[in-house]
PDB file of C-alpha atoms in Angstrom:
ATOM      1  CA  UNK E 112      21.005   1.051 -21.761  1.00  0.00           C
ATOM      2  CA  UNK E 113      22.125   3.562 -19.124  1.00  0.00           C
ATOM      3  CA  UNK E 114      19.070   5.864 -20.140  1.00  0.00           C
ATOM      4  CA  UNK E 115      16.335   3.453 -19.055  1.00  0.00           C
ATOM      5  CA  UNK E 116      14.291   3.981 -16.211  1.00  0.00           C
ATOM      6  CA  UNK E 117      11.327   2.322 -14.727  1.00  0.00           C
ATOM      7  CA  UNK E 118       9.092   4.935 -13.735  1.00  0.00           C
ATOM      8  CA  UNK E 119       6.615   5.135 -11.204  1.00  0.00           C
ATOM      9  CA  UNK E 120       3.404   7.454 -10.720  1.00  0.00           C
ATOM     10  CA  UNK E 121       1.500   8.270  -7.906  1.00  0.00           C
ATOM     11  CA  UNK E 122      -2.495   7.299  -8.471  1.00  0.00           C
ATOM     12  CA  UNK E 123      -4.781   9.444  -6.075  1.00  0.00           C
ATOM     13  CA  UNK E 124      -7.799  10.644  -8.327  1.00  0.00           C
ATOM     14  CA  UNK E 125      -8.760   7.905 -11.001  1.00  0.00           C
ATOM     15  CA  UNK E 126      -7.807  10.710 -13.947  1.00  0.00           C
ATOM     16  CA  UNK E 127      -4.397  10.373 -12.576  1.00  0.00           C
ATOM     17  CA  UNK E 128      -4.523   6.920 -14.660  1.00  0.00           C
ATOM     18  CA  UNK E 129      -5.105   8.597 -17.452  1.00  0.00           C
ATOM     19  CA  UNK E 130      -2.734  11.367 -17.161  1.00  0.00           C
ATOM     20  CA  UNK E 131       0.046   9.081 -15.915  1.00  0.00           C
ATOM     21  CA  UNK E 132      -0.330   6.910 -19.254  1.00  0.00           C
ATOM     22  CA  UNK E 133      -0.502   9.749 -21.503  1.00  0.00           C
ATOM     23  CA  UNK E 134       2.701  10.921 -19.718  1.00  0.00           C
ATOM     24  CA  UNK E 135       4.383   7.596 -20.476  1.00  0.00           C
ATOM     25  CA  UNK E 136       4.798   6.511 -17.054  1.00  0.00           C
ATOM     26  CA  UNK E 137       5.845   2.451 -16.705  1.00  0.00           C
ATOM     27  CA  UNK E 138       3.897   1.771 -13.535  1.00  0.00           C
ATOM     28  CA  UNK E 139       0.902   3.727 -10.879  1.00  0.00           C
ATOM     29  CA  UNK E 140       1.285   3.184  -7.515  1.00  0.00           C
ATOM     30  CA  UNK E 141      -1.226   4.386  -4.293  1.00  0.00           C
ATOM     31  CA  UNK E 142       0.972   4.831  -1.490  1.00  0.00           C
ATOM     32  CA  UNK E 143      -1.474   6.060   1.231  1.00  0.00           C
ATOM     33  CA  UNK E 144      -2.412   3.078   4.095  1.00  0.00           C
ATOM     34  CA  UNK E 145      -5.895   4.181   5.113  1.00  0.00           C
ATOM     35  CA  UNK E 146      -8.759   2.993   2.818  1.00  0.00           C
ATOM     36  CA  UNK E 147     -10.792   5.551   1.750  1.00  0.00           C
ATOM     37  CA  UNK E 148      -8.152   8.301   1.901  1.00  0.00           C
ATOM     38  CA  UNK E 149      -8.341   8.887  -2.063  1.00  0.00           C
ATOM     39  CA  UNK E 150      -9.657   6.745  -4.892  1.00  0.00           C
ATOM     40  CA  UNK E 151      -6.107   5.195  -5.457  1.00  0.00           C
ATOM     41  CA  UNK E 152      -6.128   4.166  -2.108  1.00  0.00           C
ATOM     42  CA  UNK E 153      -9.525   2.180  -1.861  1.00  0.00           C
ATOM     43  CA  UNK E 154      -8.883  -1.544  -2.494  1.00  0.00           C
ATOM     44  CA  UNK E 155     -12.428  -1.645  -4.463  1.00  0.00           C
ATOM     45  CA  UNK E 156     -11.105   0.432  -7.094  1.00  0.00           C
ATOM     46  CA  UNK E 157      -7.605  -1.588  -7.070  1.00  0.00           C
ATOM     47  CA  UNK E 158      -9.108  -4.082  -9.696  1.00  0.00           C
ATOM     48  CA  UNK E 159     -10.801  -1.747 -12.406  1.00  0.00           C
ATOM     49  CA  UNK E 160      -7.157   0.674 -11.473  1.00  0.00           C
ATOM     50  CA  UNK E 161      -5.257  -3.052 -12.604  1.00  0.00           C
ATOM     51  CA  UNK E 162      -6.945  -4.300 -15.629  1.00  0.00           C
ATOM     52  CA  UNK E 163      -6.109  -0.046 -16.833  1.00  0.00           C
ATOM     53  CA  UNK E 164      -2.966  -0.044 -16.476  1.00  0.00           C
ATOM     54  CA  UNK E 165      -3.031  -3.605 -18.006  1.00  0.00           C
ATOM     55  CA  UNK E 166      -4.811  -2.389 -21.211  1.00  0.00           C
ATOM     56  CA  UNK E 167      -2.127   0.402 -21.205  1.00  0.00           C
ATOM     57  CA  UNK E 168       1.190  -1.568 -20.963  1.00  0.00           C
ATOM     58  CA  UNK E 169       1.623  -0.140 -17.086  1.00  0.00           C
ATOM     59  CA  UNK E 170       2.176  -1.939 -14.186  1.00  0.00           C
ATOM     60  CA  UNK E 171      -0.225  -1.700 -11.130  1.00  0.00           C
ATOM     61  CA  UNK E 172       1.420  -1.480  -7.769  1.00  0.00           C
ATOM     62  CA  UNK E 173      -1.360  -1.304  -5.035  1.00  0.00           C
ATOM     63  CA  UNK E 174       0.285  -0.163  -1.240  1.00  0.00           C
ATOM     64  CA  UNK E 175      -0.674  -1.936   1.477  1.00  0.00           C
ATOM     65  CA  UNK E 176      -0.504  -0.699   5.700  1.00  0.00           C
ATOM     66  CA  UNK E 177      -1.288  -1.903   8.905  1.00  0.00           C
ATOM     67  CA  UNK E 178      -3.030   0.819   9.668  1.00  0.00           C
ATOM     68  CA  UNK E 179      -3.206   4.537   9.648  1.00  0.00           C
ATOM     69  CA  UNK E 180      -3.189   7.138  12.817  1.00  0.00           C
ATOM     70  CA  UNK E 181      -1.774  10.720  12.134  1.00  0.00           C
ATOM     71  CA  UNK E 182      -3.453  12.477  14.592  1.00  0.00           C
ATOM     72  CA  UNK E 183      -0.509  13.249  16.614  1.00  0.00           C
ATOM     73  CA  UNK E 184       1.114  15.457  13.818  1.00  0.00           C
ATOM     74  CA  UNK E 185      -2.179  16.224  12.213  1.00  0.00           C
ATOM     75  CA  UNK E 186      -4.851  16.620  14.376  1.00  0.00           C
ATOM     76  CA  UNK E 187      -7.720  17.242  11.862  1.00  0.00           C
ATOM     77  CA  UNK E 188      -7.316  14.064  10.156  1.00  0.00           C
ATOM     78  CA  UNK E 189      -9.219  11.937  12.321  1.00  0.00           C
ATOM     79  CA  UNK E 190     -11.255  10.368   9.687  1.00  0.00           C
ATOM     80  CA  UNK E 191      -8.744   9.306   7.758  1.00  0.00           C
ATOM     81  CA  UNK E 192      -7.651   6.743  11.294  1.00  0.00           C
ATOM     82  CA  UNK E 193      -7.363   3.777  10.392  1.00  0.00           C
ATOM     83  CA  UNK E 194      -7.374   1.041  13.508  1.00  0.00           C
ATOM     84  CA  UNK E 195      -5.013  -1.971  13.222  1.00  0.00           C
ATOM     85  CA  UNK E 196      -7.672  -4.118  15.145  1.00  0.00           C
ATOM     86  CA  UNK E 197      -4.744  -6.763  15.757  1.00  0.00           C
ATOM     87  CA  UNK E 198      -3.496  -7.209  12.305  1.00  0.00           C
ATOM     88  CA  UNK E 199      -6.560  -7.467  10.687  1.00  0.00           C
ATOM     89  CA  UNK E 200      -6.355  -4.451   8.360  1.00  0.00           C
ATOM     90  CA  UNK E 201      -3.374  -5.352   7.310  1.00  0.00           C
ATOM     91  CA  UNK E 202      -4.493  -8.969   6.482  1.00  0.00           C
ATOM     92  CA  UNK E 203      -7.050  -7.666   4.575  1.00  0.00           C
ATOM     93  CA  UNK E 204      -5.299  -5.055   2.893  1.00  0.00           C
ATOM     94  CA  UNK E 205      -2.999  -7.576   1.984  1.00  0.00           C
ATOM     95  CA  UNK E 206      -5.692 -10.535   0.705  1.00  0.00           C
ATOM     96  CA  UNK E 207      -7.081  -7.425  -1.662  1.00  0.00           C
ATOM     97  CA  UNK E 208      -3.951  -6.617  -3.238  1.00  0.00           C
ATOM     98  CA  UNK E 209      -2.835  -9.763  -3.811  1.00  0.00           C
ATOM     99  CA  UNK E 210      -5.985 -10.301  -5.521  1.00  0.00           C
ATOM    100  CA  UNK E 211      -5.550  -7.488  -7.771  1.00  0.00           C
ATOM    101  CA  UNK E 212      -2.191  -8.865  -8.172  1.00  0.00           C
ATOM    102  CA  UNK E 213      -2.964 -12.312  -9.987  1.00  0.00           C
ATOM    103  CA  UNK E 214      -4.514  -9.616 -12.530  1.00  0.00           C
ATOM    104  CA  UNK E 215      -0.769  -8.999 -13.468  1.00  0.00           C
ATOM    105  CA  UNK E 216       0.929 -12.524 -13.142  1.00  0.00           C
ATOM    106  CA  UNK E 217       1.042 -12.211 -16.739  1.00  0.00           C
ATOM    107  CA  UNK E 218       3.382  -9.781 -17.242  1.00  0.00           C
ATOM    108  CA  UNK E 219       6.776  -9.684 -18.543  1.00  0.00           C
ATOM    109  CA  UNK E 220       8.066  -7.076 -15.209  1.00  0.00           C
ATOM    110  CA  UNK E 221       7.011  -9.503 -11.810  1.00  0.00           C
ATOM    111  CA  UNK E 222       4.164  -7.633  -9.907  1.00  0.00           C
ATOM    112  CA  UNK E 223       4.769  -5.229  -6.825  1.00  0.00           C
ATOM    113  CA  UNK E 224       3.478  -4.635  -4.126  1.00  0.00           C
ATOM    114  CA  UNK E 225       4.539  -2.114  -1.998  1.00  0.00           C
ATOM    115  CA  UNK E 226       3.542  -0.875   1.966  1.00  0.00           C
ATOM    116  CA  UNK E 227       3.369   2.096   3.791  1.00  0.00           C
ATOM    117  CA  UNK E 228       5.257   2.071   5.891  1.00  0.00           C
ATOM    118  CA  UNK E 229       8.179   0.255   7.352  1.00  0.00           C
ATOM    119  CA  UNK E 230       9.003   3.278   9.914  1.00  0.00           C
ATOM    120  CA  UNK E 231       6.586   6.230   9.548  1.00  0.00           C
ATOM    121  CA  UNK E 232       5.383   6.496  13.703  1.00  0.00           C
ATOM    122  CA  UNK E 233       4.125   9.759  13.107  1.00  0.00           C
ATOM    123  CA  UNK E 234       1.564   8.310  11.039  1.00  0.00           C
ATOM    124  CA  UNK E 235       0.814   4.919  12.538  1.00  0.00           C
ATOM    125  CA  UNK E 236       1.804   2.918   9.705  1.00  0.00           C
ATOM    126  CA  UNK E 237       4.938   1.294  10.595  1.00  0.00           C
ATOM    127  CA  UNK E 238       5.784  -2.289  10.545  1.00  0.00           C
ATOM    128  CA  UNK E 239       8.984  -2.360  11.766  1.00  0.00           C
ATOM    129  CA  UNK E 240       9.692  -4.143  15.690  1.00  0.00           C
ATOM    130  CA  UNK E 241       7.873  -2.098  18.179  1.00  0.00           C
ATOM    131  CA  UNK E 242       8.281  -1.982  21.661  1.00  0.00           C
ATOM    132  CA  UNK E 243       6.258   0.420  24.633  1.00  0.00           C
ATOM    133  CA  UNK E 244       7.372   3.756  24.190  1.00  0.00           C
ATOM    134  CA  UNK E 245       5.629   7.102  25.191  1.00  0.00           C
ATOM    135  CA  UNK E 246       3.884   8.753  22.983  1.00  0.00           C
ATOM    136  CA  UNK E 247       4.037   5.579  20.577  1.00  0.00           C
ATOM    137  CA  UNK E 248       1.591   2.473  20.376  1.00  0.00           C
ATOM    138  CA  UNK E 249       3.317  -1.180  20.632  1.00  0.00           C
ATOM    139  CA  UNK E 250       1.508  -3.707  18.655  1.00  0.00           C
ATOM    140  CA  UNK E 251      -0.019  -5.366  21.591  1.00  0.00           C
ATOM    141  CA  UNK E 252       0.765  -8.881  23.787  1.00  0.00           C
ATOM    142  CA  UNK E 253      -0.902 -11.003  20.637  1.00  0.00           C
ATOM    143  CA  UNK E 254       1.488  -9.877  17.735  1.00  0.00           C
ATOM    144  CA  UNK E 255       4.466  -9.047  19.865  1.00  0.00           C
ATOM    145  CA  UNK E 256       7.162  -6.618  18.878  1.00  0.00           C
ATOM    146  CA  UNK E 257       7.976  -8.383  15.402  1.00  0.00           C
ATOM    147  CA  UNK E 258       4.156  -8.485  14.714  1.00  0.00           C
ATOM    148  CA  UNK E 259       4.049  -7.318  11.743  1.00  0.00           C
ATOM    149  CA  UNK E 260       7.193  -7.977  10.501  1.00  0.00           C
ATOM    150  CA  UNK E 261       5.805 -11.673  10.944  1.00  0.00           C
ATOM    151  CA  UNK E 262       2.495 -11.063   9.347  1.00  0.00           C
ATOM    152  CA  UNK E 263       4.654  -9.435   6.102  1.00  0.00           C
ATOM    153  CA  UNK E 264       6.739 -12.479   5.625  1.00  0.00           C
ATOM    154  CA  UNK E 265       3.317 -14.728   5.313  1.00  0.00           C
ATOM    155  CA  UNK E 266       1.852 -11.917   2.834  1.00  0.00           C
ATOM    156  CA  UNK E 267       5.229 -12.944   0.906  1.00  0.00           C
ATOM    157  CA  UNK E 268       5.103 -16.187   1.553  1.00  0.00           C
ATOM    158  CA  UNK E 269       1.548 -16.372  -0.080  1.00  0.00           C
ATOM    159  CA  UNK E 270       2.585 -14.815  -2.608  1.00  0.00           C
ATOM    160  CA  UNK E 271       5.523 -16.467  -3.439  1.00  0.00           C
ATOM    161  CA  UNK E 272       3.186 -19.897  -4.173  1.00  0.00           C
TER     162      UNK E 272
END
């Protein structure tokens, strides 16, 4: 009908799973790109997070990032830095979540995955085509300015098999 929604929660402490359920909620997503930032967004809790929502009738959508560097807005938050090291934290972001994903092939609604972030340069997570600018990190001579809009069409493409 016209009424129906698909509706999404944010996961940060595990009792959010609990609370998002009991709320009715269709779906719990993590959103933040550096591991370690909450318990939503640590890829060893994505499976236990899945298999949840799973017994619940929710869907689990993990987020996945390249990387993670707000210090230039929020210089306190240094621990929560996150290095790209070349694509590798996004590859293994990526191999986790699709991972947790398989969990959910099952399902009636197609998994998700979603990442963070296509364009947020204040907090080092972007994906979209880079190029040297002050004040704002390229992705390096290796990747390239479509780097990691590369590396997210083999996540897909892995996926998609």
């Amino acid at each position: 009908s016209d009424k129906d929604a698909f509706v999404v929660g944010l996961v940060v402490e595990k009792s959010h799973l609990t609370s998002l359920r009991d709320a009715n909620f269709d779906a719990a997503y993590t959103y933040f790109a550096s591991t370690g930032f909450s318990w939503g967004s640590s890829p060893s809790n994505w499976e236990s997070a899945s298999r949840f929502c799973q017994q619940n009738g929710m869907l689990f959508i993990p987020s996945i990032g390249p990387g993670y560097d707000d210090t230039a807005v929020r210089p306190w938050n240094d621990k929560n830095t996150k290095s790209r090291n070349g694509g590798k934290y996004y590859s293994d972001m990526s191999n986790q979540a699709l991972k947790t994903l398989e969990i959910q092939k099952s399902f009636s609604v197609k998994p998700i995955l979603t990442i963070t972030s296509f364009n947020e340069w204040h907090e080092g997570s972007q994906i979209e085509p880079a190029i040297p600018k002050q004040g704002y990190k390229d992705y390096g001579a290796i990747l390239g300015p479509n780097g990691y809009i590369t590396l997210t069409n083999s996540i897909a493409d892995r996926w998609r098999q």
